[in-house]
């Protein structure tokens, strides 16, 4: 009975987060955060969660969630000064003078770099509406081009090169004690090679569309920079450079992000960019609640033996071998695609523990980062991406998503796991 409750609660949580149904006449609509809260409430009532579990969860998650909050604040200030809009205007100007293929290349590069500096979810929220507006100005009669550029935004961020690049990676790394520099040393090369594989696959897939597309002619006015743009961007780069330095001397990443967020608020006040309330509106409580709640939902699965069964599969593999890396990575990718990479990452975190060192855990993170390319349900970023596109009248057929996602996933997952095994 308890197993049925645990499994059905996870299924219900993921279904509500994906479908976001409306309830009642007032039109209340489920979000990922509210779906996770419902799942936590069900498990508490069923006795599969205890108060001690919630305390343990808070102890593990508070640093990553605080870091994510601070990154959202820094992102909000950069967005308020118009830095991303000016960058889009420059891309538009370049595209009108060159080709759609060159514009695609620039958007892909932007979609690789932005999540690395910020995080995947923040990048999706920033870049998706920006790219849709950009392509509609450039190619007003080519909705297929908008779809192609939207896929570049979603698929470009593959394996997270840094701990901060994916919210769930921050939580898993905190739990496992994997440091910022130790993670980056292994994952940055893997991320670069994976991005190249993704880029080549997308360019081949959209080669005819991009070659046959010509930008509409018209003047492009690049807005003058806000006087706070330079200090806001420099602060963001300074924070990025401080991560490895502070980690090398034993400091905590959350301290860097907290200092960056406070400095961003000072810049916003000093240059009259926006009020603190406006800047803080860029923080998404729903994302934070979802990450906290889905962790507890998976704790409920642990209490009915799911973690033990997954652990037995992993521990049956020879330690330190390519077979172990491959099994963990592939299972993580498939599991993430089917039940979302956040609960799958937590399941892997609990199942792997300290077994076989850090390599199996990194293989699980690789699979969790790449697996969501198979299905939109696979990640919070995918859900946000689909919702943002739908609001702007861009429909992505599920068949096209699966076909293109599979084409991208197969080479990137293979090369990423091979590189991890060789590292």
Short mmCIF file of C-alpha atoms in Angstrom, two decimals:
data_model
loop_
_atom_site.label_atom_id
_atom_site.label_comp_id
_atom_site.label_asym_id
_atom_site.label_seq_id
_atom_site.Cartn_x
_atom_site.Cartn_y
_atom_site.Cartn_z
CA UNK A 1 0.00 0.00 0.00
CA UNK A 2 2.78 2.43 0.94
CA UNK A 3 4.58 1.72 -2.34
CA UNK A 4 1.43 2.53 -4.30
CA UNK A 5 1.03 5.82 -2.43
CA UNK A 6 4.69 6.78 -2.98
CA UNK A 7 4.68 5.94 -6.70
CA UNK A 8 1.31 7.55 -7.36
CA UNK A 9 2.37 10.70 -5.48
CA UNK A 10 5.45 11.09 -7.66
CA UNK A 11 3.35 10.49 -10.79
CA UNK A 12 0.74 12.99 -9.61
CA UNK A 13 3.38 15.62 -8.79
CA UNK A 14 5.05 15.34 -12.18
CA UNK A 15 1.71 15.26 -14.03
CA UNK A 16 0.43 18.38 -12.27
CA UNK A 17 3.73 20.18 -12.88
CA UNK A 18 3.63 19.35 -16.59
CA UNK A 19 -0.08 19.72 -17.42
CA UNK A 20 -0.70 22.67 -15.04
CA UNK A 21 -4.50 22.16 -14.91
CA UNK A 22 -6.91 24.84 -13.75
CA UNK A 23 -9.24 24.27 -10.82
CA UNK A 24 -12.47 25.97 -9.92
CA UNK A 25 -14.24 29.01 -11.28
CA UNK A 26 -11.54 31.40 -10.13
CA UNK A 27 -9.08 29.75 -12.46
CA UNK A 28 -6.42 28.60 -9.98
CA UNK A 29 -3.74 26.94 -12.04
CA UNK A 30 -1.19 24.46 -10.78
CA UNK A 31 2.46 25.35 -11.19
CA UNK A 32 5.53 23.17 -10.57
CA UNK A 33 5.82 24.64 -7.09
CA UNK A 34 2.21 24.08 -6.07
CA UNK A 35 2.35 20.56 -7.54
CA UNK A 36 5.35 19.77 -5.36
CA UNK A 37 3.55 21.14 -2.29
CA UNK A 38 0.59 18.86 -2.96
CA UNK A 39 2.95 15.90 -3.24
CA UNK A 40 4.61 16.77 0.08
CA UNK A 41 1.22 17.13 1.79
CA UNK A 42 0.06 13.71 0.55
CA UNK A 43 3.23 12.00 1.78
CA UNK A 44 2.98 13.73 5.17
CA UNK A 45 -0.61 12.56 5.59
CA UNK A 46 0.39 9.04 4.53
CA UNK A 47 3.18 8.94 7.10
CA UNK A 48 5.90 8.50 4.46
CA UNK A 49 7.48 11.82 5.39
CA UNK A 50 8.46 12.92 8.87
CA UNK A 51 9.45 16.22 10.41
CA UNK A 52 13.02 14.94 10.65
CA UNK A 53 13.07 14.45 6.87
CA UNK A 54 12.08 18.07 6.35
CA UNK A 55 14.82 19.27 8.69
CA UNK A 56 17.40 17.12 6.88
CA UNK A 57 16.18 18.43 3.53
CA UNK A 58 16.50 22.03 4.72
CA UNK A 59 20.02 21.37 5.98
CA UNK A 60 21.09 19.97 2.58
CA UNK A 61 19.26 22.44 0.38
CA UNK A 62 19.53 25.84 2.01
CA UNK A 63 22.92 26.72 0.51
CA UNK A 64 22.06 25.75 -3.08
CA UNK A 65 18.65 27.41 -2.88
CA UNK A 66 20.16 30.57 -1.42
CA UNK A 67 22.75 30.58 -4.21
CA UNK A 68 20.03 30.17 -6.82
CA UNK A 69 18.04 33.04 -5.28
CA UNK A 70 21.08 35.31 -5.35
CA UNK A 71 21.82 34.42 -8.98
CA UNK A 72 18.23 35.36 -9.85
CA UNK A 73 18.77 38.75 -8.18
CA UNK A 74 21.96 39.40 -10.18
CA UNK A 75 20.22 38.28 -13.35
CA UNK A 76 17.33 40.61 -12.60
CA UNK A 77 19.59 43.67 -12.34
CA UNK A 78 21.38 42.84 -15.60
CA UNK A 79 17.99 42.38 -17.25
CA UNK A 80 16.64 45.66 -15.84
CA UNK A 81 19.53 47.66 -17.31
CA UNK A 82 18.66 46.24 -20.74
CA UNK A 83 21.92 44.40 -21.38
CA UNK A 84 20.24 41.39 -22.99
CA UNK A 85 17.97 43.54 -25.15
CA UNK A 86 20.98 45.50 -26.44
CA UNK A 87 22.76 42.25 -27.16
CA UNK A 88 19.73 41.05 -29.15
CA UNK A 89 19.76 44.31 -31.12
CA UNK A 90 23.41 43.74 -32.01
CA UNK A 91 22.64 40.19 -33.12
CA UNK A 92 19.76 41.54 -35.22
CA UNK A 93 22.01 44.11 -36.86
CA UNK A 94 24.61 41.44 -37.60
CA UNK A 95 21.98 39.07 -39.01
CA UNK A 96 20.61 41.65 -41.43
CA UNK A 97 24.11 42.20 -42.76
CA UNK A 98 25.05 38.51 -43.01
CA UNK A 99 22.80 35.44 -42.94
CA UNK A 100 20.34 33.43 -40.89
CA UNK A 101 23.03 30.82 -40.31
CA UNK A 102 25.33 33.38 -38.70
CA UNK A 103 22.48 34.62 -36.51
CA UNK A 104 21.78 31.03 -35.48
CA UNK A 105 25.44 30.59 -34.55
CA UNK A 106 25.37 33.68 -32.33
CA UNK A 107 22.13 32.63 -30.61
CA UNK A 108 23.54 29.15 -29.99
CA UNK A 109 26.72 30.62 -28.47
CA UNK A 110 24.64 32.93 -26.28
CA UNK A 111 22.56 29.94 -25.15
CA UNK A 112 25.74 28.07 -24.18
CA UNK A 113 27.41 30.91 -22.28
CA UNK A 114 24.41 32.37 -20.42
CA UNK A 115 23.49 29.22 -18.43
CA UNK A 116 27.15 28.75 -17.54
CA UNK A 117 27.32 32.21 -15.97
CA UNK A 118 23.84 32.09 -14.46
CA UNK A 119 21.89 28.80 -14.53
CA UNK A 120 19.79 26.86 -17.00
CA UNK A 121 16.37 27.89 -15.72
CA UNK A 122 17.29 31.59 -15.57
CA UNK A 123 18.72 31.39 -19.10
CA UNK A 124 15.50 29.86 -20.44
CA UNK A 125 13.42 32.60 -18.83
CA UNK A 126 15.69 35.30 -20.26
CA UNK A 127 16.50 34.02 -23.73
CA UNK A 128 13.30 32.33 -24.92
CA UNK A 129 11.10 35.46 -25.21
CA UNK A 130 14.09 37.47 -26.44
CA UNK A 131 14.84 35.03 -29.28
CA UNK A 132 11.18 34.70 -30.30
CA UNK A 133 10.90 38.48 -30.62
CA UNK A 134 14.22 38.65 -32.48
CA UNK A 135 13.33 36.03 -35.10
CA UNK A 136 9.88 37.51 -35.68
CA UNK A 137 11.47 40.86 -36.49
CA UNK A 138 14.13 39.30 -38.70
CA UNK A 139 12.02 36.63 -40.42
CA UNK A 140 8.36 37.69 -40.08
CA UNK A 141 7.01 35.15 -42.58
CA UNK A 142 9.12 32.20 -41.40
CA UNK A 143 7.65 30.69 -38.21
CA UNK A 144 9.80 27.59 -38.76
CA UNK A 145 12.89 29.73 -38.18
CA UNK A 146 11.52 30.82 -34.81
CA UNK A 147 11.14 27.15 -33.89
CA UNK A 148 14.71 26.41 -34.99
CA UNK A 149 16.15 29.26 -32.92
CA UNK A 150 13.99 28.25 -29.95
CA UNK A 151 15.45 24.75 -30.10
CA UNK A 152 18.93 26.28 -30.09
CA UNK A 153 18.08 28.04 -26.83
CA UNK A 154 16.77 24.86 -25.21
CA UNK A 155 19.25 22.30 -26.52
CA UNK A 156 22.49 24.30 -26.37
CA UNK A 157 22.87 23.96 -22.57
CA UNK A 158 23.92 20.32 -22.28
CA UNK A 159 26.18 19.03 -19.51
CA UNK A 160 26.44 21.77 -16.90
CA UNK A 161 30.07 22.95 -16.94
CA UNK A 162 29.86 24.41 -13.45
CA UNK A 163 27.94 23.51 -10.33
CA UNK A 164 25.99 26.77 -10.55
CA UNK A 165 24.88 26.05 -14.12
CA UNK A 166 22.09 23.72 -13.01
CA UNK A 167 20.10 24.14 -9.76
CA UNK A 168 19.87 20.38 -9.16
CA UNK A 169 23.61 19.97 -9.64
CA UNK A 170 24.13 22.44 -6.79
CA UNK A 171 21.97 20.32 -4.49
CA UNK A 172 23.63 17.03 -5.48
CA UNK A 173 27.13 18.48 -5.21
CA UNK A 174 26.31 19.89 -1.77
CA UNK A 175 25.08 16.48 -0.62
CA UNK A 176 28.08 14.61 -2.03
CA UNK A 177 30.71 17.13 -1.02
CA UNK A 178 31.91 17.70 -4.60
CA UNK A 179 33.75 21.03 -4.71
CA UNK A 180 33.35 23.73 -7.33
CA UNK A 181 36.82 23.31 -8.82
CA UNK A 182 36.82 19.50 -8.69
CA UNK A 183 33.54 19.47 -10.58
CA UNK A 184 34.65 22.06 -13.14
CA UNK A 185 37.96 20.30 -13.84
CA UNK A 186 36.11 17.24 -15.12
CA UNK A 187 32.90 18.70 -16.50
CA UNK A 188 34.06 21.81 -18.39
CA UNK A 189 35.83 19.78 -21.14
CA UNK A 190 32.86 17.41 -21.33
CA UNK A 191 30.48 20.35 -21.63
CA UNK A 192 32.49 21.95 -24.44
CA UNK A 193 32.67 18.75 -26.49
CA UNK A 194 28.97 18.10 -25.90
CA UNK A 195 28.09 21.63 -27.03
CA UNK A 196 30.08 21.13 -30.24
CA UNK A 197 28.25 17.84 -30.92
CA UNK A 198 24.90 19.54 -30.29
CA UNK A 199 25.76 22.48 -32.54
CA UNK A 200 26.81 20.24 -35.44
CA UNK A 201 23.63 18.16 -35.11
CA UNK A 202 21.39 21.24 -35.12
CA UNK A 203 23.20 22.89 -38.01
CA UNK A 204 22.81 19.74 -40.11
CA UNK A 205 19.15 19.38 -39.11
CA UNK A 206 18.28 22.99 -40.01
CA UNK A 207 20.77 23.52 -42.86
CA UNK A 208 18.16 23.85 -45.62
CA UNK A 209 15.90 26.11 -43.59
CA UNK A 210 18.73 28.45 -42.63
CA UNK A 211 20.18 28.50 -46.16
CA UNK A 212 16.82 29.46 -47.70
CA UNK A 213 15.99 32.20 -45.19
CA UNK A 214 16.74 35.87 -45.81
CA UNK A 215 16.26 38.55 -43.19
CA UNK A 216 13.74 41.30 -43.79
CA UNK A 217 15.37 44.61 -44.60
CA UNK A 218 15.03 47.52 -42.26
CA UNK A 219 17.00 49.78 -39.92
CA UNK A 220 18.14 48.47 -36.57
CA UNK A 221 18.58 50.98 -33.80
CA UNK A 222 20.87 49.85 -31.01
CA UNK A 223 19.71 51.54 -27.83
CA UNK A 224 22.26 53.58 -25.89
CA UNK A 225 23.55 51.70 -22.86
CA UNK A 226 22.14 52.40 -19.43
CA UNK A 227 24.80 53.98 -17.25
CA UNK A 228 24.50 51.00 -14.88
CA UNK A 229 25.05 48.42 -17.63
CA UNK A 230 28.84 48.35 -17.38
CA UNK A 231 29.04 48.00 -13.56
CA UNK A 232 26.25 45.37 -13.56
CA UNK A 233 27.92 43.24 -16.22
CA UNK A 234 31.37 43.68 -14.67
CA UNK A 235 29.96 42.58 -11.32
CA UNK A 236 28.51 39.46 -12.92
CA UNK A 237 31.89 38.62 -14.47
CA UNK A 238 33.66 39.35 -11.17
CA UNK A 239 31.37 36.94 -9.35
CA UNK A 240 32.02 34.31 -12.01
CA UNK A 241 35.78 34.74 -11.61
CA UNK A 242 35.50 34.63 -7.81
CA UNK A 243 33.91 31.16 -7.75
CA UNK A 244 37.10 29.13 -8.37
CA UNK A 245 39.23 31.45 -6.22
CA UNK A 246 36.97 31.24 -3.19
CA UNK A 247 36.54 27.48 -3.67
CA UNK A 248 40.32 27.03 -3.82
CA UNK A 249 40.77 28.66 -0.39
CA UNK A 250 37.97 26.61 1.14
CA UNK A 251 35.18 29.17 0.93
CA UNK A 252 31.55 28.47 0.11
CA UNK A 253 29.91 29.31 -3.21
CA UNK A 254 26.83 30.70 -1.50
CA UNK A 255 29.00 33.39 0.08
CA UNK A 256 30.07 34.57 -3.38
CA UNK A 257 26.53 34.64 -4.73
CA UNK A 258 25.25 36.42 -1.61
CA UNK A 259 27.92 39.12 -1.97
CA UNK A 260 27.07 39.42 -5.66
CA UNK A 261 23.35 39.80 -4.96
CA UNK A 262 23.91 42.49 -2.32
CA UNK A 263 26.27 44.35 -4.66
CA UNK A 264 23.66 44.12 -7.45
CA UNK A 265 21.06 45.68 -5.19
CA UNK A 266 23.52 48.47 -4.36
CA UNK A 267 24.10 49.09 -8.08
CA UNK A 268 20.34 49.13 -8.72
CA UNK A 269 19.91 51.70 -5.93
CA UNK A 270 22.98 53.77 -6.79
CA UNK A 271 22.13 54.12 -10.48
CA UNK A 272 18.35 54.18 -9.96
CA UNK A 273 17.87 51.09 -12.12
CA UNK A 274 14.86 49.75 -10.26
CA UNK A 275 13.46 49.54 -6.77
CA UNK A 276 14.51 46.59 -4.57
CA UNK A 277 10.98 45.26 -4.91
CA UNK A 278 11.23 45.32 -8.71
CA UNK A 279 14.61 43.59 -8.66
CA UNK A 280 13.38 40.94 -6.22
CA UNK A 281 10.41 40.27 -8.50
CA UNK A 282 12.88 38.44 -10.76
CA UNK A 283 13.26 35.80 -8.06
CA UNK A 284 10.91 32.90 -8.82
CA UNK A 285 9.55 31.45 -5.56
CA UNK A 286 7.81 28.77 -7.59
CA UNK A 287 11.11 27.33 -8.83
CA UNK A 288 12.54 27.36 -5.30
CA UNK A 289 9.47 25.66 -3.86
CA UNK A 290 9.53 23.03 -6.61
CA UNK A 291 13.16 22.16 -5.92
CA UNK A 292 12.50 21.92 -2.18
CA UNK A 293 9.28 19.95 -2.55
CA UNK A 294 10.40 17.44 -5.15
CA UNK A 295 13.35 16.56 -2.91
CA UNK A 296 10.90 15.57 -0.18
CA UNK A 297 8.71 13.63 -2.62
CA UNK A 298 11.73 11.49 -3.51
CA UNK A 299 12.50 11.01 0.19
CA UNK A 300 9.08 9.37 0.36
CA UNK A 301 10.18 6.94 -2.38
CA UNK A 302 13.26 6.07 -0.35
CA UNK A 303 11.09 4.97 2.54
CA UNK A 304 9.46 2.27 0.37
CA UNK A 305 12.73 0.80 -0.95
CA UNK A 306 13.06 2.45 -4.37
CA UNK A 307 16.50 3.83 -3.55
CA UNK A 308 17.71 0.45 -2.31
CA UNK A 309 16.65 -1.27 -5.53
CA UNK A 310 18.31 1.37 -7.68
CA UNK A 311 21.43 1.16 -5.55
CA UNK A 312 21.61 -2.61 -6.00
CA UNK A 313 21.57 -2.16 -9.78
CA UNK A 314 24.40 0.33 -9.67
CA UNK A 315 26.48 -1.66 -7.19
CA UNK A 316 26.22 -4.78 -9.37
CA UNK A 317 28.42 -2.99 -11.92
CA UNK A 318 32.23 -3.33 -11.67
CA UNK A 319 33.51 -0.25 -9.84
CA UNK A 320 35.42 2.29 -11.91
CA UNK A 321 34.67 0.67 -15.27
CA UNK A 322 33.15 2.09 -18.41
CA UNK A 323 30.25 -0.29 -17.90
CA UNK A 324 29.41 1.32 -14.57
CA UNK A 325 29.64 4.84 -16.03
CA UNK A 326 27.50 3.82 -19.01
CA UNK A 327 24.77 2.11 -16.98
CA UNK A 328 24.47 4.98 -14.50
CA UNK A 329 24.49 7.61 -17.27
CA UNK A 330 21.96 5.89 -19.52
CA UNK A 331 19.58 5.00 -16.67
CA UNK A 332 19.80 8.57 -15.42
CA UNK A 333 19.06 9.97 -18.88
CA UNK A 334 16.06 7.71 -19.45
CA UNK A 335 14.76 8.18 -15.93
CA UNK A 336 15.10 11.96 -16.22
CA UNK A 337 13.22 12.01 -19.50
CA UNK A 338 10.34 10.04 -18.00
CA UNK A 339 9.97 11.44 -14.48
CA UNK A 340 11.89 14.76 -14.61
CA UNK A 341 15.59 15.13 -13.89
CA UNK A 342 15.07 16.70 -10.47
CA UNK A 343 13.54 13.66 -8.75
CA UNK A 344 15.79 11.35 -10.78
CA UNK A 345 18.90 13.25 -9.68
CA UNK A 346 17.86 12.98 -6.05
CA UNK A 347 17.16 9.26 -6.42
CA UNK A 348 20.61 8.80 -7.93
CA UNK A 349 22.20 10.90 -5.22
CA UNK A 350 20.71 8.69 -2.53
CA UNK A 351 21.32 5.44 -4.41
CA UNK A 352 24.95 6.08 -5.30
CA UNK A 353 26.07 7.79 -2.11
CA UNK A 354 29.81 7.22 -1.69
CA UNK A 355 29.87 4.07 -3.83
CA UNK A 356 32.76 4.09 -6.31
CA UNK A 357 33.88 7.68 -5.70
CA UNK A 358 32.61 10.72 -7.58
CA UNK A 359 32.58 9.29 -11.12
CA UNK A 360 29.23 7.44 -10.87
CA UNK A 361 27.62 10.53 -9.35
CA UNK A 362 29.00 12.70 -12.15
CA UNK A 363 27.73 10.16 -14.69
CA UNK A 364 24.29 10.50 -13.09
CA UNK A 365 24.49 14.29 -13.43
CA UNK A 366 25.55 13.97 -17.07
CA UNK A 367 22.54 11.76 -17.77
CA UNK A 368 20.28 14.11 -15.82
CA UNK A 369 21.49 17.13 -17.77
CA UNK A 370 21.16 15.52 -21.22
CA UNK A 371 18.19 13.16 -20.73
CA UNK A 372 15.55 15.94 -20.70
CA UNK A 373 16.21 16.47 -24.40
CA UNK A 374 14.02 13.43 -25.05
CA UNK A 375 10.81 14.78 -23.52
CA UNK A 376 9.68 18.22 -22.27
CA UNK A 377 8.70 16.63 -18.95
CA UNK A 378 12.37 15.86 -18.37
CA UNK A 379 13.32 19.15 -16.71
CA UNK A 380 11.95 22.27 -15.13
CA UNK A 381 13.75 24.24 -17.86
CA UNK A 382 11.86 22.25 -20.49
CA UNK A 383 8.53 22.97 -18.82
CA UNK A 384 9.35 26.68 -18.59
CA UNK A 385 10.49 26.71 -22.23
CA UNK A 386 7.32 25.06 -23.53
CA UNK A 387 5.11 27.35 -21.44
CA UNK A 388 6.90 30.50 -22.59
CA UNK A 389 6.63 29.47 -26.24
CA UNK A 390 2.96 28.55 -25.89
CA UNK A 391 2.18 31.97 -24.39
CA UNK A 392 3.76 33.61 -27.42
CA UNK A 393 1.86 31.48 -29.92
CA UNK A 394 4.71 29.11 -30.80
CA UNK A 395 3.64 25.47 -30.76
CA UNK A 396 6.25 22.70 -30.67
CA UNK A 397 4.82 19.36 -31.87
CA UNK A 398 5.80 16.61 -29.45
CA UNK A 399 6.89 14.39 -32.34
CA UNK A 400 9.34 17.03 -33.57
CA UNK A 401 10.65 17.51 -30.04
CA UNK A 402 11.30 13.79 -29.62
CA UNK A 403 12.91 13.36 -33.06
CA UNK A 404 15.25 16.30 -32.72
CA UNK A 405 15.96 15.57 -29.07
CA UNK A 406 16.92 12.00 -29.89
CA UNK A 407 19.23 13.12 -32.71
CA UNK A 408 21.00 15.46 -30.30
CA UNK A 409 20.99 13.15 -27.28
CA UNK A 410 22.61 10.08 -28.85
CA UNK A 411 25.96 11.64 -29.83
CA UNK A 412 26.20 14.04 -26.89
CA UNK A 413 25.41 11.44 -24.22
CA UNK A 414 27.80 8.93 -25.80
CA UNK A 415 30.73 11.31 -26.11
CA UNK A 416 30.10 12.81 -22.66
CA UNK A 417 30.12 9.45 -20.89
CA UNK A 418 33.20 8.30 -22.81
CA UNK A 419 35.06 11.47 -21.84
CA UNK A 420 33.98 11.06 -18.21
CA UNK A 421 35.28 7.48 -18.20
CA UNK A 422 38.62 8.58 -19.70
CA UNK A 423 39.06 11.57 -17.39
#
